[in-house]
Coordinates of C-alpha atoms in Angstrom, one line a residue:
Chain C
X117 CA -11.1 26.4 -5.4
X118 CA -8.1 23.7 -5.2
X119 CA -5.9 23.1 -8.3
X120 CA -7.8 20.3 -9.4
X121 CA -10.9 21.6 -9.6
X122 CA -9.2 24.6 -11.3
X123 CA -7.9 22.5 -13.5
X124 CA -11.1 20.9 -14.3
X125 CA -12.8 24.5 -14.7
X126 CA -10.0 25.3 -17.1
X127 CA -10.6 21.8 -18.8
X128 CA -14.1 23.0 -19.4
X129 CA -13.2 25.7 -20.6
X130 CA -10.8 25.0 -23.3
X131 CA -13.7 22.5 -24.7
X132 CA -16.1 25.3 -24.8
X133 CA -13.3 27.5 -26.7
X134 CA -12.4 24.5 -28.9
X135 CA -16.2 24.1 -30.0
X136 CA -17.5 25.5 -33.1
X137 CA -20.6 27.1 -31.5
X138 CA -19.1 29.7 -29.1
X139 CA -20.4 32.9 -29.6
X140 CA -17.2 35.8 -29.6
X141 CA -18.2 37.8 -26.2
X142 CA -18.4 34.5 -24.5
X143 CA -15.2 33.3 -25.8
X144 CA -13.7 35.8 -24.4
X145 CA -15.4 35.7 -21.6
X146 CA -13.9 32.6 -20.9
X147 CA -10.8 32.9 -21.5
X148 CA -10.6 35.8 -19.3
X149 CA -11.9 33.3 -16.4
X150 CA -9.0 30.8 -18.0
X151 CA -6.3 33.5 -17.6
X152 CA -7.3 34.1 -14.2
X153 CA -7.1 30.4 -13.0
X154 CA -4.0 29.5 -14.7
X155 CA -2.6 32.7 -13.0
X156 CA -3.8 31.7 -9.4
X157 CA -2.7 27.9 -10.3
X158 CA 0.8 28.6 -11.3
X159 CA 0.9 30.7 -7.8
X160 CA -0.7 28.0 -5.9
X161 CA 2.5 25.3 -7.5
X162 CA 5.1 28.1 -7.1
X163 CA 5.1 27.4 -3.2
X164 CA 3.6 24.0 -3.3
X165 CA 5.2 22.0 -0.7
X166 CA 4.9 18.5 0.8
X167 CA 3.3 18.1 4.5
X168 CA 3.7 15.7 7.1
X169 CA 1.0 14.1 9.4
X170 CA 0.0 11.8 11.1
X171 CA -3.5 10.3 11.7
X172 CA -4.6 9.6 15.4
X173 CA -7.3 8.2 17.0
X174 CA -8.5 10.0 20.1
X175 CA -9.7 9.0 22.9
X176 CA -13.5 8.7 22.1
X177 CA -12.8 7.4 18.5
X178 CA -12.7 10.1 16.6
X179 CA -9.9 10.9 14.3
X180 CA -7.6 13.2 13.4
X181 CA -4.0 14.7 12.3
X182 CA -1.3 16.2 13.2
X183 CA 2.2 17.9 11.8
X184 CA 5.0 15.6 12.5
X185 CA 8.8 16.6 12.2
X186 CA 10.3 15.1 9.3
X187 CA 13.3 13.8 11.2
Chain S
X93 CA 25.9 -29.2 62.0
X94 CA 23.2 -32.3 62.3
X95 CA 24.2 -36.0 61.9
X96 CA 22.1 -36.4 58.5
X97 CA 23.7 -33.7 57.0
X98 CA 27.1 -34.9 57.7
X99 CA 26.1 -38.5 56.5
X100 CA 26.0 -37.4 53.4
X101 CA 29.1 -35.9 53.8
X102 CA 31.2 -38.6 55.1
X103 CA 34.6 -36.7 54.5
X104 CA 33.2 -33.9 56.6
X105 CA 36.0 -32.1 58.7
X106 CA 36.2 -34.0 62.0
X107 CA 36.4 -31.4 64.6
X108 CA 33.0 -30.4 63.7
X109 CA 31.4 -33.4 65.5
X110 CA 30.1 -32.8 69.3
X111 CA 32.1 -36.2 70.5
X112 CA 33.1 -39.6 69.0
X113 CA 30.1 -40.9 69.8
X114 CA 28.5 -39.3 67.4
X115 CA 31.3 -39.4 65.0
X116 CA 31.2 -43.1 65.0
X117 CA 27.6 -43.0 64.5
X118 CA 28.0 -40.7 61.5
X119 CA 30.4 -43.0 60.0
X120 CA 28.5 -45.9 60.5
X121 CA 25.6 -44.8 58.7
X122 CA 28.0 -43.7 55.7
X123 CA 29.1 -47.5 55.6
X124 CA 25.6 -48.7 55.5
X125 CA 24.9 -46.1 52.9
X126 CA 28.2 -47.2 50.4
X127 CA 26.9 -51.0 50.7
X128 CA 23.8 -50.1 49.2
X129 CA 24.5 -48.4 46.5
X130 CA 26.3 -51.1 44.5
X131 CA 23.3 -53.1 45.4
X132 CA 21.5 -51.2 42.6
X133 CA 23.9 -52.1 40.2
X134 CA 23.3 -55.6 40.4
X135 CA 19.7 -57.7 39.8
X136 CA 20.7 -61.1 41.5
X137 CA 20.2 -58.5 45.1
X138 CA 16.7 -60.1 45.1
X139 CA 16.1 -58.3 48.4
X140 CA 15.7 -55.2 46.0
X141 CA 14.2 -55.8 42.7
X142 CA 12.8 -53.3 40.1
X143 CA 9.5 -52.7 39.3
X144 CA 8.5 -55.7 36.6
X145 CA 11.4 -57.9 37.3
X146 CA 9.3 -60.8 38.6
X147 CA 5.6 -61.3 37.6
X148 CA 4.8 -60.7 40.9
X149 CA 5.8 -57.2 40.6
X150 CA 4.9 -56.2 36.7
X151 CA 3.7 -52.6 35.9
X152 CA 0.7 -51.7 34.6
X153 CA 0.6 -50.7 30.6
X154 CA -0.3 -47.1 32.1
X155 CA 2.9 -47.0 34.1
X156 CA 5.3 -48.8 31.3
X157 CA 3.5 -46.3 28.4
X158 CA 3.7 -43.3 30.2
X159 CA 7.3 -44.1 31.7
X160 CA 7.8 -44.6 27.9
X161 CA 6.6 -41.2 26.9
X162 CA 8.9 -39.6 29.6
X163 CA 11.9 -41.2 28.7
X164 CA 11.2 -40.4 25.2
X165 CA 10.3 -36.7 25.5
X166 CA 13.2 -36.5 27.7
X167 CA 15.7 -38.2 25.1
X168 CA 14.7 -35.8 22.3
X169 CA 14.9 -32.2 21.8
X170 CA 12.1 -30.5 19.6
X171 CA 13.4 -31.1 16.1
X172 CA 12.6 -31.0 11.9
X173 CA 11.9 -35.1 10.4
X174 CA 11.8 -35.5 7.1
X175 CA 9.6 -37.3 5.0
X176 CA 6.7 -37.9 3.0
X177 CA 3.0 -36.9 4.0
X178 CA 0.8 -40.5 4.1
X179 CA -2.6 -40.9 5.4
X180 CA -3.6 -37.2 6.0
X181 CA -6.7 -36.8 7.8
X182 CA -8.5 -33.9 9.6
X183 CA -10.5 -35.1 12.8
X184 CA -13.8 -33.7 13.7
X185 CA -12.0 -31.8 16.9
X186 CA -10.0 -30.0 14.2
X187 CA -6.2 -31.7 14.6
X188 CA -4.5 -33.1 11.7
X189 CA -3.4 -36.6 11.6
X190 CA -1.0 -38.1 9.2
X191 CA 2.2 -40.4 8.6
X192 CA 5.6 -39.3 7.9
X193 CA 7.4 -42.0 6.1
X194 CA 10.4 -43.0 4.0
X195 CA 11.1 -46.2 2.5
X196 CA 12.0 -48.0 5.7
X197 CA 10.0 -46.4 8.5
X198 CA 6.8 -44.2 9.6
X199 CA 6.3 -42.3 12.2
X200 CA 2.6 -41.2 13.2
X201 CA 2.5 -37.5 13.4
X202 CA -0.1 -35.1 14.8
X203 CA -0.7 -31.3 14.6
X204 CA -3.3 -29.9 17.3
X205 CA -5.9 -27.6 16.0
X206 CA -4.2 -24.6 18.3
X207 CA -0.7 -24.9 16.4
X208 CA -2.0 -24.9 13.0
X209 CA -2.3 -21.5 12.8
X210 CA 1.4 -21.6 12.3
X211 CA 1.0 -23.6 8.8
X212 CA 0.2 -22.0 5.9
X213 CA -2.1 -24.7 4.4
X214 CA -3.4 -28.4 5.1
X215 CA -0.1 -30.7 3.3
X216 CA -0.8 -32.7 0.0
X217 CA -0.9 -36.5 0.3
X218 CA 2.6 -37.3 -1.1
X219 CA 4.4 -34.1 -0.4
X220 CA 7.3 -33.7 0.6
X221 CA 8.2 -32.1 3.7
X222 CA 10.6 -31.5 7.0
X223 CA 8.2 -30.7 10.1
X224 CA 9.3 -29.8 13.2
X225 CA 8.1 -31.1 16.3
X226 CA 8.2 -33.2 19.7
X227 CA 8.5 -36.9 19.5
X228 CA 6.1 -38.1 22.5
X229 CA 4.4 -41.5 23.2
X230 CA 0.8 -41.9 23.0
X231 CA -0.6 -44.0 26.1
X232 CA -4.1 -44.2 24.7
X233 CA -2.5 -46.2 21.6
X234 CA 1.1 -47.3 22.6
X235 CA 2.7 -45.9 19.7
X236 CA 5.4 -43.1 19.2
X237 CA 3.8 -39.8 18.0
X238 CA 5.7 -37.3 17.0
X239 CA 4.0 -33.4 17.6
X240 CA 4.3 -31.3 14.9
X241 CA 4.6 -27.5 15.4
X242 CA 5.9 -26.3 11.8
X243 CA 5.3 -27.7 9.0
X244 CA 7.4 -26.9 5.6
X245 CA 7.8 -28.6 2.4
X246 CA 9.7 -28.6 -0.2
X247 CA 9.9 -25.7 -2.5
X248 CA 7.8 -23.8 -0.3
X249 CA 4.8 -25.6 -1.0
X250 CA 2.5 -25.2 1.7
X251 CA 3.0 -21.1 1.0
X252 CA 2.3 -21.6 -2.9
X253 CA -0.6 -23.5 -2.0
X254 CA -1.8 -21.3 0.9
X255 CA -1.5 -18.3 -1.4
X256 CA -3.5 -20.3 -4.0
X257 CA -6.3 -21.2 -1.9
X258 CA -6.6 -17.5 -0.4
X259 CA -6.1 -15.8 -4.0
X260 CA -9.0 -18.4 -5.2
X261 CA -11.2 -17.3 -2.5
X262 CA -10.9 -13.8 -3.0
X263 CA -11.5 -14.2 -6.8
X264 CA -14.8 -16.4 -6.2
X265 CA -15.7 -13.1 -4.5
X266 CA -14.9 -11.2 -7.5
X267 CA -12.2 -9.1 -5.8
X268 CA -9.3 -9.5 -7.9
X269 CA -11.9 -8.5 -11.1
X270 CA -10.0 -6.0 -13.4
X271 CA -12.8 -3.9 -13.5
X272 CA -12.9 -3.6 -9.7
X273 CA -9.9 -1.4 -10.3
X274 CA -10.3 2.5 -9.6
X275 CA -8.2 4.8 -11.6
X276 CA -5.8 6.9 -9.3
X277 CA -7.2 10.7 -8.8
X278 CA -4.9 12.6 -10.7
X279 CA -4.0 15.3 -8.1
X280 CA -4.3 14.1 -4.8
X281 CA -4.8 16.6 -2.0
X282 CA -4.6 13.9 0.9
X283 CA -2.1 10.7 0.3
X284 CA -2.5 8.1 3.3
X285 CA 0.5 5.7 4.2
X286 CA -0.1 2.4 5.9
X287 CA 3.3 1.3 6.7
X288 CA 5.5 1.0 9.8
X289 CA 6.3 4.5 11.5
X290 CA 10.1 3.9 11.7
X291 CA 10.5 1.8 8.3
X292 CA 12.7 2.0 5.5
X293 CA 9.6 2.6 3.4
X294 CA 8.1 5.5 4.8
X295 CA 11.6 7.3 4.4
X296 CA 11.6 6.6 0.7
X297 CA 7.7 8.0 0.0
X298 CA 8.4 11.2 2.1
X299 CA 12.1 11.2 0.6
X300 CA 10.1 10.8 -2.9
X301 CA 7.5 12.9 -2.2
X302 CA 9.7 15.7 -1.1
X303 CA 12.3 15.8 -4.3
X304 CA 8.7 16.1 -6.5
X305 CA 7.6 18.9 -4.4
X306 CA 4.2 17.6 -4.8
X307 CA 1.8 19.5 -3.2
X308 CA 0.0 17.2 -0.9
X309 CA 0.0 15.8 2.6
X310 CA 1.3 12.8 3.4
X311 CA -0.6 11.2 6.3
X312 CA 1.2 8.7 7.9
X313 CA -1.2 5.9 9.3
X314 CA 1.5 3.4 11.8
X315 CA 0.8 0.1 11.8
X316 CA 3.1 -3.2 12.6
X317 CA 4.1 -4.4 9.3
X318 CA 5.4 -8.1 10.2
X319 CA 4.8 -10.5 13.7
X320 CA 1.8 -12.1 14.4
X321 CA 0.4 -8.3 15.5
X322 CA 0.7 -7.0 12.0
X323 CA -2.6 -8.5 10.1
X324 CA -4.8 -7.2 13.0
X325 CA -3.4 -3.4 12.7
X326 CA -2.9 -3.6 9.4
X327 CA -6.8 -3.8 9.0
X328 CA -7.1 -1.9 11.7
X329 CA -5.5 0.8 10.0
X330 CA -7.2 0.4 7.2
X331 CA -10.5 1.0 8.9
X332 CA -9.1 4.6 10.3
X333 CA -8.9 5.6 7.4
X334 CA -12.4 4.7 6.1
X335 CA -13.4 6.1 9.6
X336 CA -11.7 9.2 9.1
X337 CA -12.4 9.9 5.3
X338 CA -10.3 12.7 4.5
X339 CA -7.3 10.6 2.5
X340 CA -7.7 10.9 -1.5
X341 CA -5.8 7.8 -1.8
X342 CA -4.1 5.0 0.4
X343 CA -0.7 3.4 0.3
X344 CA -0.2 0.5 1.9
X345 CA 3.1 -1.0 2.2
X346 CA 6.6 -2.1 3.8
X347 CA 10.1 -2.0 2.4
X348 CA 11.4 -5.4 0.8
X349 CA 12.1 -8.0 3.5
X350 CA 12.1 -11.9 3.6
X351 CA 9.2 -14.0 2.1
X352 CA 7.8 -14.9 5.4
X353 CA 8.6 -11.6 7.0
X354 CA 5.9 -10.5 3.7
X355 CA 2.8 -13.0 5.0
X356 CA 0.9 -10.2 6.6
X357 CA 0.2 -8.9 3.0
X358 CA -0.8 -12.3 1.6
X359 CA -3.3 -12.4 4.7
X360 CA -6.8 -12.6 3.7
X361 CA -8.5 -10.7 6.1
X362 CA -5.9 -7.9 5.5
X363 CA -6.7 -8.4 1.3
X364 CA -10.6 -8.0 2.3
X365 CA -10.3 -5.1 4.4
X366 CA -7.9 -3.5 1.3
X367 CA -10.2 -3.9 -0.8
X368 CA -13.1 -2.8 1.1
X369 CA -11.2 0.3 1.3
X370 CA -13.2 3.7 0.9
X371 CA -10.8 5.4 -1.5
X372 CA -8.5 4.0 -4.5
X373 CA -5.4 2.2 -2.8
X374 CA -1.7 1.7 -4.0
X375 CA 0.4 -1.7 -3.0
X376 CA 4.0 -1.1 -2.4
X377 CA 5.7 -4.6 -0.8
X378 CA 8.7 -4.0 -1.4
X379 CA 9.9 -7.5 -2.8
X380 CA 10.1 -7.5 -6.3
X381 CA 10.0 -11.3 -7.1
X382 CA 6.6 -12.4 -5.1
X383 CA 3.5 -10.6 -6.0
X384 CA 1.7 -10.6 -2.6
X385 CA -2.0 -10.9 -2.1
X386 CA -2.6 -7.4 -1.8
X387 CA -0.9 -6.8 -4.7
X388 CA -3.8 -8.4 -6.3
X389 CA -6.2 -7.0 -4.6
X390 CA -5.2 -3.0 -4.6
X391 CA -6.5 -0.8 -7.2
X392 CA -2.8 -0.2 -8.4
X393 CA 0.6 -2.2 -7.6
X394 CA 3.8 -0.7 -6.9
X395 CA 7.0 -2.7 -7.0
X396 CA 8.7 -0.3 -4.0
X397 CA 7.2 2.0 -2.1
X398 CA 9.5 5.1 -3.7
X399 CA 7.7 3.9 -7.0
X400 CA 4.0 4.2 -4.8
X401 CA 4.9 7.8 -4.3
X402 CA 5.6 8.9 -8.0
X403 CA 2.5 7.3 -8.7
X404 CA 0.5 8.5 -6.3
X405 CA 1.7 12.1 -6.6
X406 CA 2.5 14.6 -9.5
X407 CA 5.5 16.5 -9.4
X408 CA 5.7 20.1 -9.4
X409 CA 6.8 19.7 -13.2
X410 CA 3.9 17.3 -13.9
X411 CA 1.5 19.8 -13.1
X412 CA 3.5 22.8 -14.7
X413 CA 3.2 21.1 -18.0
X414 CA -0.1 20.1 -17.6
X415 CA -1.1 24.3 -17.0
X416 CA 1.2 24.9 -19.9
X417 CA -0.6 22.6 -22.0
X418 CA -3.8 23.9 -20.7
X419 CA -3.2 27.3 -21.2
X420 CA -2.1 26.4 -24.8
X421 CA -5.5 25.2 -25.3
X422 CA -7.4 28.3 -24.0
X423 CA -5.1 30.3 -26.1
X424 CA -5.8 28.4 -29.4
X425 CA -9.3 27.9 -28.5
X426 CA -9.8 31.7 -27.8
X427 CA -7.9 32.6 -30.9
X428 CA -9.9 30.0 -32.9
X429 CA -13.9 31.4 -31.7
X430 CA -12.2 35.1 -33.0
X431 CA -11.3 33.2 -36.5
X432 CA -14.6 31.6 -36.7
X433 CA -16.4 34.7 -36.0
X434 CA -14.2 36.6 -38.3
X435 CA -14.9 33.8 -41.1
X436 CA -18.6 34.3 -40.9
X437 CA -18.8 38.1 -40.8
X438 CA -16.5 37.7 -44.1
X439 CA -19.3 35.5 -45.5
X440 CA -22.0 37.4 -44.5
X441 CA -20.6 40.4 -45.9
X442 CA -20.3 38.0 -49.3
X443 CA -23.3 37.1 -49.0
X444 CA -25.0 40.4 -48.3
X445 CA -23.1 42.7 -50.7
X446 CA -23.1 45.5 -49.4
X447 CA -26.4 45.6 -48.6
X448 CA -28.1 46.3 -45.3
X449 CA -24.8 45.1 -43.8
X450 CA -25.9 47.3 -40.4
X451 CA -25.1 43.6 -38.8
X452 CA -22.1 43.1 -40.2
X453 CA -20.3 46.4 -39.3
X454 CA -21.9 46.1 -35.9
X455 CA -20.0 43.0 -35.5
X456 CA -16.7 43.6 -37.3
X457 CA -16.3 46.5 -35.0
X458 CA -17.4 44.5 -31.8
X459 CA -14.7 42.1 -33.3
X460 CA -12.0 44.2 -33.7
X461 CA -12.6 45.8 -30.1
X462 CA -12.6 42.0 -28.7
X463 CA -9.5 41.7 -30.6
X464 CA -8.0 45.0 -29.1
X465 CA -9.4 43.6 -25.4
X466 CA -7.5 39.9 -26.1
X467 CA -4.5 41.8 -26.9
X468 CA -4.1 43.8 -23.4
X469 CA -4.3 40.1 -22.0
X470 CA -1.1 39.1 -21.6
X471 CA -0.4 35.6 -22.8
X472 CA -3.1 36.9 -25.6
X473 CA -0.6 39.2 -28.0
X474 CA -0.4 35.8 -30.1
X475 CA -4.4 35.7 -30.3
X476 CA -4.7 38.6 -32.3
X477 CA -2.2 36.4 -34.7
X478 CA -3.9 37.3 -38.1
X479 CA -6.0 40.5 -37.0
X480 CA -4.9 44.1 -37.6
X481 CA -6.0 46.9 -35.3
X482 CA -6.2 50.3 -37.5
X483 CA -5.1 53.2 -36.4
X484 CA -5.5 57.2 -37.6
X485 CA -2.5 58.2 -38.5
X486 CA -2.6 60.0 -35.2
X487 CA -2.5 56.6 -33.7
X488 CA -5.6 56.7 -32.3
X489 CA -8.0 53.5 -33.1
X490 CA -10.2 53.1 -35.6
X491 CA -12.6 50.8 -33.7
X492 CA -15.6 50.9 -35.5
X493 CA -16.1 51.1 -38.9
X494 CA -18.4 53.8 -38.9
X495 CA -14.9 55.6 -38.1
X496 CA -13.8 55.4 -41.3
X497 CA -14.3 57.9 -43.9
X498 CA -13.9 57.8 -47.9
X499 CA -10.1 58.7 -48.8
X500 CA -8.8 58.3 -45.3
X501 CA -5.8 57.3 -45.0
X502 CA -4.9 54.8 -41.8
X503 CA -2.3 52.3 -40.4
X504 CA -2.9 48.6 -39.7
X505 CA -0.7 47.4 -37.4
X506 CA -0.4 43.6 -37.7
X507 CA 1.6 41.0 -36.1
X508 CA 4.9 41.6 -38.1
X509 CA 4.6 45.3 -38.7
X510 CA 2.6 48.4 -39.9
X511 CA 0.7 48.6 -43.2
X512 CA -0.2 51.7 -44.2
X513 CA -3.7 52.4 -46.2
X514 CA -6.5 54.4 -47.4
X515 CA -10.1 54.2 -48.0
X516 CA -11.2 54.2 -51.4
X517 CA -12.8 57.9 -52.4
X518 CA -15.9 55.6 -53.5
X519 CA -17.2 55.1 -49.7
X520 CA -16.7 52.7 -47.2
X521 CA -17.9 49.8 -45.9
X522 CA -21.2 50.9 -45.6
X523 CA -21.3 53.3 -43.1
X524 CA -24.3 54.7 -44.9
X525 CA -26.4 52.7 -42.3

């Protein structure tokens, strides 16, 4: 799962929380889950990092990347 | 060294000649040779008349025209006339035909189809404007023509107007419609550039990029950004990414330059191809005063391209706060189902009084363990905000009520401290279930 989908999980899952018809186990349920994805997010940004590429075309059309060296 | 040679060289050194026979003859032939030359110079030599002295010998209207029109492209450099645009017609073949003029003179000017590509748009009757070309002579009509190759008037009309027509056509097609406009993903894994590889504007977004440490790839797509080459890769380009697919979002841009050095992003094929783009696009020309064509056209504008990168990206403090805030909201939330559930055991236990409250001790007990669960969750020791967990005195807990027995005393430890308490001799919350 990338961050923005865990951020979108979490999303749904503060709505849920935040609605009056949540039953207790499952609010905790889910916010277990929520604790878990904003612990694995923050991890994800703590060596977040910019990369470099290039797209190319090959030879027979197709395309791809790859690194280049940031001067 | 041969005789003709040396006639033309009368003052040739002497001892190069055989014998004086043939220097004689060498000078002889440079005498002959200095007579006739002043016989040019003077028209009563009847013996050697020009062409059309006599009518005898007149030229041809070909040979006087087209002597004309070498004379005349030889007297003049290519070179910018100014006047005002009369007469303007388009010809079936496709060239332009019109009048320069100013109050005391006209001169009949002509752009071919083939150099029109180099004129933003077809000049207004009246305008004013300098246009470079070749003044020639037109056998076919005797008159003076004058070849235009560039065409510019005054207060950079024909751009305005080029831009005008182009923007009009592209809104006919509904292109430049507001609600054609795609909202930016927020996180984008995959940011494509279009830009030149070695331009000041890729350095910025990288540079920009970078100092956010946003967490996403930059995929640099080269393409020519100005010269005649640069609409052609710039759609190009555009179509690798489509072809490709993997880019969240496309940048398209070049670092601020001159107005014309801009006119690939006013093209219209280049708009068209932007905004047939796959995935939501960001315009970063960097020239703040002229909003180009694809400008309109791109799903967002950026005035620079270091301004396309903070908006195509979020930093690594952007996305911090948005997992604080989020995580503020699970909190609260979680902390806000415990409440409600709390709030209607206390009203059912109202409502019941006391009797058949099986239920509610079930679920004050299940409660009060969920509360105990939330609070070995670490961000969760401000969910149990308003709960107490009771305790023997042994410090064992009392998690169910059925633990509790008439005149026992216990400890609730609560948010801001220890209570300590006893259950009344007269029985307990109805553990007589």
């Amino acid at each position: 799962m990338n961050f923005e989908e865990r951020l979108a999980r979490l999303e749904r899952i503060a709505s849920e929380l935040e609605s009056d018809e949540v039953e207790l186990s499952r609010a905790l349920a889910l916010f277990e889950e929520g604790v878990e994805h904003l612990r694995l997010a923050s991890a994800e940004l703590a060596d977040a990092e910019a990369k470099l590429e290039q797209l190319v075309e090959r030879a027979d059309g197709t395309l791809g990347v790859i690194d280049i060296d940031d001067e | 060294m041969s005789p003709r040679r040396a006639a033309r060289r009368p003052s040739a050194e002497p001892d190069l000649f055989a014998s004086d026979a043939e220097r004689a003859e060498v000078e002889e032939r440079a005498r002959v040779a200095e007579r006739r030359r002043p016989a040019h110079r003077e028209p009563d030599v009847s013996y050697d008349s020009y062409p059309g002295e006599t009518a005898r010998s007149a030229v041809s209207v070909s040979v006087l025209t087209q002597t004309a029109r070498d004379v005349v492209e030889g007297a003049f450099i290519p070179l910018w006339v100014r006047g005002e645009i009369t007469d303007f017609k388009t010809h079936r073949n496709g060239n332009w035909y019109f009048c320069l003029r100013d109050r005391a003179a006209q001169l009949r000017c002509v752009v071919w189809s083939r150099d029109k590509r180099a004129i933003p748009a077809e000049p207004d009757e009246g305008m004013q404007v300098a246009a470079f070309g070749r003044l020639t002579v037109y056998p076919a009509r005797g008159e003076m023509q004058f070849s235009v190759l560039r065409l510019e008037a005054e207060g950079d009309g024909l751009r305005r107007k080029a831009l005008e027509i182009t923007r009009a056509r592209l809104e006919a097609d509904g292109l430049l419609a507001p609600e054609r406009k795609r909202p930016l993903p927020r996180f984008p894994r995959v940011v494509a550039v279009i830009t030149s590889p070695d331009g000041a504007a890729l350095h910025d977004i990288i540079a920009v990029t970078q100092r956010r440490a946003a967490n996403v790839r930059l995929v640099v797509v080269p393409s020519a950004v100005q010269g005649d080459s640069a609409p052609a890769e710039l759609c190009y380009a555009l179509d690798q990414v489509n072809r490709w697919g993997g880019a969240d979002i496309v940048i398209i841009g070049r670092g601020g330059g001159a107005r014309e050095d801009l006119s690939a992003f006013n093209n219209e094929r280049v708009a068209r191809a932007l905004a047939a783009c796959g995935v939501p696009t960001i315009s970063a020309v960097g020239h703040e005063i002229d909003i180009s064509i694809c400008d309109l056209v791109a799903d967002h504008r950026a005035p620079t391209p270091s301004a396309a990168a903070a908006a195509a990206t979020r930093s690594r403090e952007e996305l911090e706060t948005e997992l604080r805030k989020i995580s503020i909201r699970v909190s609260s939330g979680a902390r806000h189902a415990l409440r409600d559930t709390a709030d209607r055991l206390r009203h059912l236990g109202r409502d019941v009084a006391g009797a058949g409250t099986y239920q509610v001790t079930r679920r004050r007990a299940s409660l009060q363990e969920t509360a105990g669960r939330l609070h070995a969750l670490s961000p969760l020791a401000t969910l149990a905000r308003g709960y107490a967990v009771a305790r023997r005195m042994d410090g064992t807990t009392l998690a169910s009520a059925s633990s509790f027995e008439p005149g026992m005393p216990f400890e609730l430890t609560l948010r801001d401290g220890v209570v300590r308490a006893r259950v009344p001799h007269d029985g307990t919350t109805g553990s007589d279930s």
